[in-house]
CSV table of C-alpha atoms and ligand atoms in Angstrom, one decimal:
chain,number,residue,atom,x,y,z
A,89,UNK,CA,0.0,0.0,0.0
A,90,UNK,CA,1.1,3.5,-0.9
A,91,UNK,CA,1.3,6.4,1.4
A,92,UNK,CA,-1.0,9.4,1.3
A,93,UNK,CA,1.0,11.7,0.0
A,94,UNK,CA,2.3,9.2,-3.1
A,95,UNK,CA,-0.8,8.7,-4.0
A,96,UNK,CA,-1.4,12.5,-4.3
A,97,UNK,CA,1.3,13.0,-6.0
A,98,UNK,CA,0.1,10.0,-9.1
A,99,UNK,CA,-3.7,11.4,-8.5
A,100,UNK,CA,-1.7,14.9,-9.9
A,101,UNK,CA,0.1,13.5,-12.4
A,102,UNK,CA,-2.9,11.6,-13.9
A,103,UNK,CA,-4.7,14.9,-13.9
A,104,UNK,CA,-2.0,16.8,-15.2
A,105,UNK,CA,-2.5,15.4,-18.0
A,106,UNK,CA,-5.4,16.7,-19.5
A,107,UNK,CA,-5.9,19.9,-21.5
A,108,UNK,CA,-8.9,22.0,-20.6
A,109,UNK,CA,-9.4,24.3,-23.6
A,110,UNK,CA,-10.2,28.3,-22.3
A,111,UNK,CA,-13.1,30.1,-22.8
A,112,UNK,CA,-14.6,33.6,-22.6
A,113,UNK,CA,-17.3,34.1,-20.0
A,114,UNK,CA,-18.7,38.0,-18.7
A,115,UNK,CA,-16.8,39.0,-15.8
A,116,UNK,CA,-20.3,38.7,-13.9
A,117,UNK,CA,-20.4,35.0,-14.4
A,118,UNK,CA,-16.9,34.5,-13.6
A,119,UNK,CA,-16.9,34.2,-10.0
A,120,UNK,CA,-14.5,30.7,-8.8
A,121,UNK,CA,-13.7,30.6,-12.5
A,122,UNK,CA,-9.5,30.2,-13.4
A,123,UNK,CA,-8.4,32.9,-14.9
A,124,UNK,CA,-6.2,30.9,-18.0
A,125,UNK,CA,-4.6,34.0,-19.5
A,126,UNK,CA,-3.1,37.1,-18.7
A,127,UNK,CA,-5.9,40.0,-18.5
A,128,UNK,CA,-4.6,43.3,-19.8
A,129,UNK,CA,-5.5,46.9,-18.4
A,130,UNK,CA,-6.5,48.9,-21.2
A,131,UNK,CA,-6.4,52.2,-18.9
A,132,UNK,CA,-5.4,53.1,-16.1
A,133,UNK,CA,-6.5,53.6,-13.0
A,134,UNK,CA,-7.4,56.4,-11.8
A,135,UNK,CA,-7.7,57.5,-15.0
A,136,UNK,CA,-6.4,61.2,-13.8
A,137,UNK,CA,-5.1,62.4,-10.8
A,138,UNK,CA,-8.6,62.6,-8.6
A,139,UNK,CA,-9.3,63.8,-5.4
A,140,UNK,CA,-9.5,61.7,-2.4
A,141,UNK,CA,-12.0,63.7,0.3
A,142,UNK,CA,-14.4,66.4,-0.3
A,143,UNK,CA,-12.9,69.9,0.1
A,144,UNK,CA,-10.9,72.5,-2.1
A,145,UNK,CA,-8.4,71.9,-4.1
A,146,UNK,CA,-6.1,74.4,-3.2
A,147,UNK,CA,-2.9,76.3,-5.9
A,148,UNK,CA,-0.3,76.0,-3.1
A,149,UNK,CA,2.6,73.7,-2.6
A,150,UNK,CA,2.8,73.7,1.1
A,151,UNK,CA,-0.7,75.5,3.4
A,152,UNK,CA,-0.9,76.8,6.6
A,153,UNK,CA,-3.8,77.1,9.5
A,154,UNK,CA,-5.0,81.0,8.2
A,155,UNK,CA,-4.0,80.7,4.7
A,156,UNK,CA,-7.0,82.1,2.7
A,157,UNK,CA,-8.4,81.0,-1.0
A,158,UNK,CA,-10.4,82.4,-3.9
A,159,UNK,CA,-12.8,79.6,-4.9
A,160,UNK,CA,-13.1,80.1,-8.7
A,161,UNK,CA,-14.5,76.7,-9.7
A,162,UNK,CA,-16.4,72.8,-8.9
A,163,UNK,CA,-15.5,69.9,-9.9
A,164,UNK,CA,-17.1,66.5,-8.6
A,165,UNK,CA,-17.0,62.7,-9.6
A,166,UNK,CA,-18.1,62.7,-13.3
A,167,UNK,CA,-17.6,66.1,-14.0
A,168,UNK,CA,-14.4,67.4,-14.4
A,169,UNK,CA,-13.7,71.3,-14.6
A,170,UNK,CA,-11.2,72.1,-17.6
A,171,UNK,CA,-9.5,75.0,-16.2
A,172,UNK,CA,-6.4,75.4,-14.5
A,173,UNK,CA,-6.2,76.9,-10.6
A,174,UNK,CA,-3.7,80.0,-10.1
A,175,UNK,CA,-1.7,80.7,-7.0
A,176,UNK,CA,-3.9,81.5,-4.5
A,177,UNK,CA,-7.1,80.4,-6.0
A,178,UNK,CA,-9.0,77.5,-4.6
A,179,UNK,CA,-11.9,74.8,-6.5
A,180,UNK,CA,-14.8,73.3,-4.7
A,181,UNK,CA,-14.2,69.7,-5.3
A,182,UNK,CA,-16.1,66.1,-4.3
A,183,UNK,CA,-14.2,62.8,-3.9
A,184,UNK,CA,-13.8,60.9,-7.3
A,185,UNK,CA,-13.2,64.2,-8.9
A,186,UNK,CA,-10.5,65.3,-11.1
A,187,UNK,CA,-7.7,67.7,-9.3
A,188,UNK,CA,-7.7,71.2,-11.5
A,189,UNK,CA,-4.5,71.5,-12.9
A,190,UNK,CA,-2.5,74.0,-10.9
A,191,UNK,CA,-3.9,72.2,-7.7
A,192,UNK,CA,-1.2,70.8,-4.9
A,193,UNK,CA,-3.5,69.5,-2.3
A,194,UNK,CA,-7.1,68.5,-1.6
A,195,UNK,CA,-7.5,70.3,2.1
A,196,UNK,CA,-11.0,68.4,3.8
A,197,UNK,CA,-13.8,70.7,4.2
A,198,UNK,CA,-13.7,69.9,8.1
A,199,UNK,CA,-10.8,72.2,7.8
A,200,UNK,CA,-12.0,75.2,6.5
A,201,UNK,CA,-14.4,78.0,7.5
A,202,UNK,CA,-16.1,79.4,3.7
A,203,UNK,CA,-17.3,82.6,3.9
A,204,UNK,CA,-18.8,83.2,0.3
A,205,UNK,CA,-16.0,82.8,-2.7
A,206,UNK,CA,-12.8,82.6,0.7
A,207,UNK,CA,-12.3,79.7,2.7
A,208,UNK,CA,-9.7,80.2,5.2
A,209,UNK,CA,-7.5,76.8,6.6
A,210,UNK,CA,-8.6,76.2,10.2
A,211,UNK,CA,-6.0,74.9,13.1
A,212,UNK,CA,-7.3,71.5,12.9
A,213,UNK,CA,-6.3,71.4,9.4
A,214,UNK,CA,-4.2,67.9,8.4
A,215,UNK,CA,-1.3,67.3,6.3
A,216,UNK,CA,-2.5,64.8,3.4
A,217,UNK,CA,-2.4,65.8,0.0
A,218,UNK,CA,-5.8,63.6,-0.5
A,219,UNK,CA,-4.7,63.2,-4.0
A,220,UNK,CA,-4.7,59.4,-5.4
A,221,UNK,CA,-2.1,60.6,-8.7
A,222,UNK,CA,-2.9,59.4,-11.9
A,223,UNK,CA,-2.6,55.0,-11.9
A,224,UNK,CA,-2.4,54.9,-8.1
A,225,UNK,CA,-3.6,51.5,-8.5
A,226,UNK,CA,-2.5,50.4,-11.6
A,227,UNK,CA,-1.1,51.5,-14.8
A,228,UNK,CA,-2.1,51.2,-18.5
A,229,UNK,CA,0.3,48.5,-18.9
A,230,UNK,CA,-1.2,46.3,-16.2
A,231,UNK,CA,-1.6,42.6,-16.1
A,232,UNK,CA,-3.6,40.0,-14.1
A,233,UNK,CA,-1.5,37.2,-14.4
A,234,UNK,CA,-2.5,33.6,-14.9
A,235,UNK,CA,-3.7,31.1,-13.5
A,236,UNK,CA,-5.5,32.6,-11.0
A,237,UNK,CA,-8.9,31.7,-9.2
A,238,UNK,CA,-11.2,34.8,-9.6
A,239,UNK,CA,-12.3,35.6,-6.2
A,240,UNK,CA,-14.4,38.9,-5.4
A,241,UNK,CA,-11.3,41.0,-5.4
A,242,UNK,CA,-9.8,40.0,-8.8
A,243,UNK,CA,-13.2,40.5,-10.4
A,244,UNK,CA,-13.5,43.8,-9.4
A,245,UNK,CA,-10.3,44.3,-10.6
A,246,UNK,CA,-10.3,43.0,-14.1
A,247,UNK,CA,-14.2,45.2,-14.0
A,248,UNK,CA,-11.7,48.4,-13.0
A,249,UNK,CA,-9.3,47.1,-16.0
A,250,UNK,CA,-11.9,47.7,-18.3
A,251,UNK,CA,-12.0,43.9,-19.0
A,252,UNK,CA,-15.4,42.9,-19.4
A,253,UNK,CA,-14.8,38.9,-20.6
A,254,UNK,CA,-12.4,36.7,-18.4
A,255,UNK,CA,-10.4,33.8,-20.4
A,256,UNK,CA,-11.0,31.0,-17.6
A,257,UNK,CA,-10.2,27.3,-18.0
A,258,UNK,CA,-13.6,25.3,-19.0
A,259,UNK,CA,-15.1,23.4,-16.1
A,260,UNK,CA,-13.7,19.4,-16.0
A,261,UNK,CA,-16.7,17.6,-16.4
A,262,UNK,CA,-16.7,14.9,-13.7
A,263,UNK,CA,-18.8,11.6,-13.8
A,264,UNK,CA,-20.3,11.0,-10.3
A,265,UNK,CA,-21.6,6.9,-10.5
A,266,UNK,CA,-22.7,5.1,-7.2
A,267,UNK,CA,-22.3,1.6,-7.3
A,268,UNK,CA,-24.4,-1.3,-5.2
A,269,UNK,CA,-27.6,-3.1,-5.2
A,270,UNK,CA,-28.5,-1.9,-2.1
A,271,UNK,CA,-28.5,1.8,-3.2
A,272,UNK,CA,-32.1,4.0,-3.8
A,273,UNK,CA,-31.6,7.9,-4.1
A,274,UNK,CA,-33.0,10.4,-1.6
A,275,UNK,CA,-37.1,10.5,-2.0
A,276,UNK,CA,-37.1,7.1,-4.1
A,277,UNK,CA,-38.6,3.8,-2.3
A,278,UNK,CA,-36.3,1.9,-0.8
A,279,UNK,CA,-36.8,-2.4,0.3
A,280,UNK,CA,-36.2,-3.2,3.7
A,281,UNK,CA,-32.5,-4.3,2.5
A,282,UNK,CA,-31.9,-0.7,0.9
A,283,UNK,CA,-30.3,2.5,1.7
A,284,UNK,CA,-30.3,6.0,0.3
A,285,UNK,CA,-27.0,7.0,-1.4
A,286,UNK,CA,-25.8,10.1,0.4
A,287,UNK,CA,-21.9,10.8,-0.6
A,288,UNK,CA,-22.7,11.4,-4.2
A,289,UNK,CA,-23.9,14.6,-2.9
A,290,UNK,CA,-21.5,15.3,-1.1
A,291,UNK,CA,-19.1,14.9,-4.2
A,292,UNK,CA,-20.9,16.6,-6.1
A,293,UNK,CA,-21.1,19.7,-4.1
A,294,UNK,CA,-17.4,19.4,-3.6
A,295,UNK,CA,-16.6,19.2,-7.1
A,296,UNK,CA,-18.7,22.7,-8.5
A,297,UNK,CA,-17.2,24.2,-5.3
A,298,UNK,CA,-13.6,23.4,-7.3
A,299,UNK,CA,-15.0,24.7,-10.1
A,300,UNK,CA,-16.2,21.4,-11.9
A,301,UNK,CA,-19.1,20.6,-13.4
A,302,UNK,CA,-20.5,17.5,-11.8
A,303,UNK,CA,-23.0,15.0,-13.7
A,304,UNK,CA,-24.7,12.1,-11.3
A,305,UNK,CA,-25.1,8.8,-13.4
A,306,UNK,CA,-27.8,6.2,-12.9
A,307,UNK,CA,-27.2,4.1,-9.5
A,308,UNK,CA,-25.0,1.0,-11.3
A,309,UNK,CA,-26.5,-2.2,-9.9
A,310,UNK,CA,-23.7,-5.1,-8.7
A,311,UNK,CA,-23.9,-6.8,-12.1
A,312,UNK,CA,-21.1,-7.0,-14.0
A,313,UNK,CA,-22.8,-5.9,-17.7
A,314,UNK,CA,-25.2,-3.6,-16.1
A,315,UNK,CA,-22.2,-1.4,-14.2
A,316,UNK,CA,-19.9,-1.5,-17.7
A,317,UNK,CA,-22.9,-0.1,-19.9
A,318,UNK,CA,-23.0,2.9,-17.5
A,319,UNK,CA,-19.0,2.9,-16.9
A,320,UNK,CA,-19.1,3.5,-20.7
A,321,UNK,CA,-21.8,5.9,-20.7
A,322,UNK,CA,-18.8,8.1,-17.8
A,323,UNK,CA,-16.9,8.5,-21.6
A,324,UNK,CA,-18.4,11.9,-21.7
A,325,UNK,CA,-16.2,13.0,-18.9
A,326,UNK,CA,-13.0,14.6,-18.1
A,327,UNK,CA,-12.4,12.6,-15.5
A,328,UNK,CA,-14.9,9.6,-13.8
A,329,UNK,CA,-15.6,8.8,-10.6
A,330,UNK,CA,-17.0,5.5,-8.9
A,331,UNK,CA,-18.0,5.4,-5.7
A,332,UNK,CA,-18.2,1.7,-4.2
A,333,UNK,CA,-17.6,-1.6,-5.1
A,334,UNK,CA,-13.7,-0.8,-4.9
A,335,UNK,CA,-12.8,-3.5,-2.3
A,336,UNK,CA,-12.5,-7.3,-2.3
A,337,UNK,CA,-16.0,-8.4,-1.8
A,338,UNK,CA,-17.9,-11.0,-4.2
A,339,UNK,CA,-19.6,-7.4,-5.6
A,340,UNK,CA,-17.1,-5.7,-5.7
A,341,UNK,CA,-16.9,-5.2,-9.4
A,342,UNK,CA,-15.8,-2.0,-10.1
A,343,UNK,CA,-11.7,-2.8,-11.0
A,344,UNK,CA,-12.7,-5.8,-12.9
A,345,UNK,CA,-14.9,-4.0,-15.2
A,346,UNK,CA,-12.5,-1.0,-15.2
A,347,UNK,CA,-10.0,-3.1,-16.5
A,348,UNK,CA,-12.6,-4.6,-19.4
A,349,UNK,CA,-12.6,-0.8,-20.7
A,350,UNK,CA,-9.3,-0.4,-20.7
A,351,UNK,CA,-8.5,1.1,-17.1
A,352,UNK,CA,-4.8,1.3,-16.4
A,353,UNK,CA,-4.6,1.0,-13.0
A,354,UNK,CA,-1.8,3.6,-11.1
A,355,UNK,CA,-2.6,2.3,-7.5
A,356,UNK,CA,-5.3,0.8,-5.6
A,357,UNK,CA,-5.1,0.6,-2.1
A,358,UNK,CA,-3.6,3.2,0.2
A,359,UNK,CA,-2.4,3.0,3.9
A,360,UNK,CA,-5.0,5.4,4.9
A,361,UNK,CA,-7.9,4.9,6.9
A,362,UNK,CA,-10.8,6.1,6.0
A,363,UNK,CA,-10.1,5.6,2.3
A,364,UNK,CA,-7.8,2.0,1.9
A,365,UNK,CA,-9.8,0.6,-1.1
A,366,UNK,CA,-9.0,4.0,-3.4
A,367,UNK,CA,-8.5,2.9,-7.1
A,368,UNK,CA,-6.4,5.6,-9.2
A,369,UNK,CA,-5.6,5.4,-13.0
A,370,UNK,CA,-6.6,6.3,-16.4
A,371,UNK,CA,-8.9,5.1,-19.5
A,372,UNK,CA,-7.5,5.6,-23.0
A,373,UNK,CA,-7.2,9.0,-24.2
A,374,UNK,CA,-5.6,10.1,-20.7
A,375,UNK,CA,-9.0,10.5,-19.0
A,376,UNK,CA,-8.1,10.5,-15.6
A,377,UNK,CA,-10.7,7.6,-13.4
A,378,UNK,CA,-11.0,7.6,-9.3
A,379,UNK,CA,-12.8,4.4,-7.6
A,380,UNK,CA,-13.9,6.2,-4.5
A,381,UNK,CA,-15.0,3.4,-1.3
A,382,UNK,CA,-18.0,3.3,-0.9
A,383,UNK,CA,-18.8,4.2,2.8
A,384,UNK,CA,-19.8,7.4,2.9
A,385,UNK,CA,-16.9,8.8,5.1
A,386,UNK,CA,-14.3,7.4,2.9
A,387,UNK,CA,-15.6,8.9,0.0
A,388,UNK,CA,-16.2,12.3,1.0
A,389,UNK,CA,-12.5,12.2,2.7
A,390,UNK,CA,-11.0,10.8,-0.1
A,391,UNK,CA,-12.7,13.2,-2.4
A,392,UNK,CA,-11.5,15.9,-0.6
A,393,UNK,CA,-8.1,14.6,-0.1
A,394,UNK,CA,-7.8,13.6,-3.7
A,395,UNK,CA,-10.9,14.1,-5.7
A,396,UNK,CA,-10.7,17.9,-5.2
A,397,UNK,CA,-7.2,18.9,-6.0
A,398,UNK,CA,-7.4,17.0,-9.0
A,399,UNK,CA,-10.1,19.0,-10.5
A,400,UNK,CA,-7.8,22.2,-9.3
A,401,UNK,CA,-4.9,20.7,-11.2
A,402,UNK,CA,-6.9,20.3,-14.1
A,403,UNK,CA,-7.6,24.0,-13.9
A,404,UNK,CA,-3.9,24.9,-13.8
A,405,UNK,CA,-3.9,25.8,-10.0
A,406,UNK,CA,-0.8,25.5,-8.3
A,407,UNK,CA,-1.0,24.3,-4.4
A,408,UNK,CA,-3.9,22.0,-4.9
A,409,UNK,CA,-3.3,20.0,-1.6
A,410,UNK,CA,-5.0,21.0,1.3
A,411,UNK,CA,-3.2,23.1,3.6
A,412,UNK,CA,-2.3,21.3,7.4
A,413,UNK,CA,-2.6,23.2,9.9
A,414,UNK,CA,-0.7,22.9,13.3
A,415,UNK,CA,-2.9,22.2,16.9
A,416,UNK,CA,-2.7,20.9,20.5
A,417,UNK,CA,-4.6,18.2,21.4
A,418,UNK,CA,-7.8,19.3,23.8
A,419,UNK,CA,-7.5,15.4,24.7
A,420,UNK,CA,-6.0,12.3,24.5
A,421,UNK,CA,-5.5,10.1,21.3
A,422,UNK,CA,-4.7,6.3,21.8
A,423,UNK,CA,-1.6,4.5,19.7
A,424,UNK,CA,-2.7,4.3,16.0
A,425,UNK,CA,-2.6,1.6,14.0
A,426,UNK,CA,-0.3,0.7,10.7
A,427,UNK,CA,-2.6,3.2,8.2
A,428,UNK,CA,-2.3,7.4,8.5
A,429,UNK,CA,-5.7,8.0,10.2
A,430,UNK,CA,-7.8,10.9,8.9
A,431,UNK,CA,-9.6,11.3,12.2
A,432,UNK,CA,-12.9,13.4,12.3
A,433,UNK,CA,-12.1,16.0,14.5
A,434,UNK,CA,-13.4,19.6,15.7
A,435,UNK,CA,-11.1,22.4,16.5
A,436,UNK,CA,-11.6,25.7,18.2
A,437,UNK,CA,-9.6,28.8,19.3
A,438,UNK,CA,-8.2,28.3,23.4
A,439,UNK,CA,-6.4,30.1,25.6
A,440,UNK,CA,-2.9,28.9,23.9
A,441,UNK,CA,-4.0,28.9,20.5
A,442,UNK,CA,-5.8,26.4,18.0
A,443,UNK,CA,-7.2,23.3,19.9
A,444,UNK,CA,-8.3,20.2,18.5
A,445,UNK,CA,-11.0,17.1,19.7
A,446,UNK,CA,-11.2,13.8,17.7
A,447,UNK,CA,-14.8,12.3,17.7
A,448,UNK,CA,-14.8,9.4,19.8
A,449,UNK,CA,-17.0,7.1,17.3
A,450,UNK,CA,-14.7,7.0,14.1
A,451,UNK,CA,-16.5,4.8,11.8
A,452,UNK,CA,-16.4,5.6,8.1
A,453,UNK,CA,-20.1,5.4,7.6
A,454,UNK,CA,-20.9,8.2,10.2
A,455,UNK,CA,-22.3,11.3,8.5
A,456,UNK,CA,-23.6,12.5,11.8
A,457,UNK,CA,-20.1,12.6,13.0
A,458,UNK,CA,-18.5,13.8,10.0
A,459,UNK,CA,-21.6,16.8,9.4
A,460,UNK,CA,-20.1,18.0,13.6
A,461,UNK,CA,-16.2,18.0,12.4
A,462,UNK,CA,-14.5,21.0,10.8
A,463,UNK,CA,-11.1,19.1,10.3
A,464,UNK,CA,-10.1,16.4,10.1
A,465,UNK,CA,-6.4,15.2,12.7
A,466,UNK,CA,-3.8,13.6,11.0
A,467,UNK,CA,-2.6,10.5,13.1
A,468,UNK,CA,0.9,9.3,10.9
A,469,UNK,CA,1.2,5.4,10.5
A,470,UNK,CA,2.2,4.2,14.4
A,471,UNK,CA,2.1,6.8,15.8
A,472,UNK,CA,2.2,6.3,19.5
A,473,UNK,CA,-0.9,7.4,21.8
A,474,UNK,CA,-0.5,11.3,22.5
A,475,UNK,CA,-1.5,13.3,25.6
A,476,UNK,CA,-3.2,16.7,25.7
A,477,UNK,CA,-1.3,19.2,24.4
A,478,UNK,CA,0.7,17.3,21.8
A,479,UNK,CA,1.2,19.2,18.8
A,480,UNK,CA,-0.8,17.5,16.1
A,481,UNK,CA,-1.5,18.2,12.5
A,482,UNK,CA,-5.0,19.4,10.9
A,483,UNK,CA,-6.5,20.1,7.7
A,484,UNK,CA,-10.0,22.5,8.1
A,485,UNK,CA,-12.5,20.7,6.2
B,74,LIG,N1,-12.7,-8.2,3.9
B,74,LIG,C1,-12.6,-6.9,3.8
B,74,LIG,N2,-13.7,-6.1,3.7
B,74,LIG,C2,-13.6,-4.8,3.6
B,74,LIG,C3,-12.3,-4.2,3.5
B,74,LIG,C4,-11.2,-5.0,3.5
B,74,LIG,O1,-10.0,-4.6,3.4
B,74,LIG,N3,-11.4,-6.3,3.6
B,74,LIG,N4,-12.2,-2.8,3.5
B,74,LIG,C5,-13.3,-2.1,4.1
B,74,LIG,C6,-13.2,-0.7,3.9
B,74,LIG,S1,-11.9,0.0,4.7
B,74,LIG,C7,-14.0,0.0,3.1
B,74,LIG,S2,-13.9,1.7,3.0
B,74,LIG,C8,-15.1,-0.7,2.4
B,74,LIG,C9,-15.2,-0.1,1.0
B,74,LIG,O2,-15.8,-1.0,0.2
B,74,LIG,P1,-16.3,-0.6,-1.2
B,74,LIG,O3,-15.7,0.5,-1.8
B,74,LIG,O4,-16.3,-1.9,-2.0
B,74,LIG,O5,-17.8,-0.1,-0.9
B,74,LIG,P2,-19.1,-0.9,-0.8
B,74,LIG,O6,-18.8,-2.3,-0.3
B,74,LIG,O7,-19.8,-0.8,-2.1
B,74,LIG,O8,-19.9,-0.1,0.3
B,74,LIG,C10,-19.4,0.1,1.6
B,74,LIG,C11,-20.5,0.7,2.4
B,74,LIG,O9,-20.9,1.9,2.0
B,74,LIG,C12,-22.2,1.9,1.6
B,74,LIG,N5,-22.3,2.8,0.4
B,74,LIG,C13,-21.8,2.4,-0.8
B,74,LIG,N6,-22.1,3.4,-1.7
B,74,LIG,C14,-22.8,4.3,-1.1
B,74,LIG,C15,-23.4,5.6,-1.5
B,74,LIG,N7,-23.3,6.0,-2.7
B,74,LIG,N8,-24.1,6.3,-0.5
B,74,LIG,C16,-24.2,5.8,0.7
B,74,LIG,N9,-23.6,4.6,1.2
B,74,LIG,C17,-23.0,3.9,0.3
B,74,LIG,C18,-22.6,0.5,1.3
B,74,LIG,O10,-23.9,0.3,1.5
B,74,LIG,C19,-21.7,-0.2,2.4
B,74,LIG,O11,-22.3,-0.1,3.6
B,74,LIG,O12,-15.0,-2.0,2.4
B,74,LIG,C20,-14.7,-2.6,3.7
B,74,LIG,N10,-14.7,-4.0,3.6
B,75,MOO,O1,-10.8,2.7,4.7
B,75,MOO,MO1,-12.4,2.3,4.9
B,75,MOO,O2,-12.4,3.7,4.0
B,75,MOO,O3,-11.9,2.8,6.6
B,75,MOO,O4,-13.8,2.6,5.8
């Protein structure tokens, strides 16, 4: 069995592999998108040299409490005024506005007493220029580089570019199929010797949260034609995903039907608990294909540990592991055994920093469990039991 983190690395490479072409979407669909190549300013911004604070603009380089102004003009936000200020001349200005030309400093109206066309600078008055200069923020030659995920910040920023389409990476399309017999989705009517299939949801939400585009097949009964028919039907995909049916159970079909289509296996089985019957590899045409367990735990943990960067790899994203975190332990952990155990765990803010509990019931069918944890406690292969207080790794979930 390989580690964790090998098997990350050849779920990457498998996913590295494919080549998403781009497309053009408006900026106000782009939100979580990848940004796949550069974005250009086309002006700069601001666009002039604009005032900061409503006040007067003021034609003197340096102003002192009593110094006294003509005001000879306006200009606000939208409406510049074309003239140019003369020493000792002042114009009534609004923040956003263009600064006249002759203009040093934008003093705040909080500092001035106006007594018709003179304003006279009070004691209080501060020592800003309140000018943002012309491409304070950026420059014509500005670039957003790529890849990049477009979070709230970058979208406003490629809006302020005058970039009204984003080139983003197209959405992997990912083939969710639940395998098993006993399976009957949410609302449908399951036999005594049914249950509903709940981690497809959970996959699914995970994978449009990475910016995929999830499709949930028909449940795959645990017949051997039956599950290849609808393993076929996953050709559609950028990369397929079976949940169940990946361990070594009479039903257990799904690697022996893989193979029949041509699966080229990269690993199965990890030293990982939840998650030791993960199937990794490829179908022709460097599809990339994940056999998730099928216990509901398993899945979701394996989907986020693996699933989910290899749908940001396929986007071009770089860091696509989750990122540990360090904690103390709130309480004791016993010895573990020989597999890295992805404990469900909850973690708060103490007195001394991040603290962390595991769950005491750590099945891998427990979704009650799993819906109260917000991280899940790394426990390395043998490692010995640890006392509170013992630094421990996390990853927030
Ligand atoms: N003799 C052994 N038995 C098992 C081993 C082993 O090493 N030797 N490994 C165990 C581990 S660990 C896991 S994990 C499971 C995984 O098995 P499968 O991937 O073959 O999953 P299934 O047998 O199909 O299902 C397991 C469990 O999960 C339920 N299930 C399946 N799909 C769904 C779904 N979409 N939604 C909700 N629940 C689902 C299924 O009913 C079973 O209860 O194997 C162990 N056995
Ligand atoms: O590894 Mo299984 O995924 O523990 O339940």
């Amino acid at each position: 069995m390989i580690t964790v983190a090998e098997a990350q690395a050849r779920c990457l490479a498998l996913a590295a592999e494919v080549s998403l072409p781009s497309e053009q979407v408006p900026l106000a669909d782009a939100a979580g998108r990848v940004l796949s190549a550069p974005a250009r300013a086309t002006r700069a911004q601001p666009p002039f040299s604009a005032s900061a604070m409503d006040g007067y603009a003021v034609a003197a380089t340096s102003v002192a409490p009593g110094d006294s102004f003509e005001v000879v003009a306006e200009a606000a936000a939208g409406h510049a005024w074309g003239g140019a200020l003369k020493p000792g001349q002042a114009a009534r200005i609004f923040t956003g506005a263009p600064v006249p030309e002759g203009a040093h400093q934008v003093v705040i109206q909080e500092d001035v007493s106006r007594d018709g066309d003179r304003i006279t600078l009070l004691p209080s008055l501060g020592n800003g220029p309140n000018i943002r200069p012309l491409g304070a923020d950026f420059g014509m030659d500005h670039s957003l580089t790529a890849p990049r995920r477009l979070g709230p910040a970058e979208l406003a920023l490629l809006a302020a570019m005058n970039v009204p389409e984003a080139t983003v990476r197209m959405r992997p399309k990912v083939a969710l199929l639940a395998t098993g017999d006993e399976l009957v989705m949410p609302g449908g009517n399951p036999g005594p010797d049914q249950i509903i299939a709940s981690n497809v949801f959970a996959l699914k939400a995970m994978i449009e949260a990475a910016g995929g585009e999830a499709t949930i097949m028909p449940i795959a009964p645990d017949r051997e034609d039956a599950l290849q028919a609808i393993m076929e039907d996953m050709r559609f995909a950028d990369l397929a995903v079976t949940i169940g049916g990946a361990s070594v159970g009479d039903h257990d079909l799904v690697a022996k039907v893989g193979a029949r289509l041509g699966l080229e296996q990269s690993f199965y089985k990890i030293a990982m608990r939840p998650g030791k019957p993960l199937i990794a590899g490829q179908f022709g045409e460097g599809r990339p294909y994940l056999g998730l367990p099928g216990n509901p735990v398993s899945a979701i943990v394996c989907g986020y540990l693996f699933l989910v960067p290899m749908i940001r790899q396929m986007l071009g994203e770089s860091d696509v592991l989750p990122a540990p975190l360090t904690a103390r332990l709130a309480a004791p952990v016993g010895a573990n055994g020989p597999r890295a155990h992805y404990m469900r765990a909850r973690m708060h803010e103490g007195t001394n920093g991040r603290e962390v509990t595991a769950f005491d019931r750590q099945d891998s069918s427990l979704l009650t469990v799993l819906s109260e944890a917000n991280c899940l406690l790394i426990r390395p292969a043998g490692d010995a039991a640890q006392p509170a207080g013992a630094a421990v790794t996390v990853l927030p979930t």
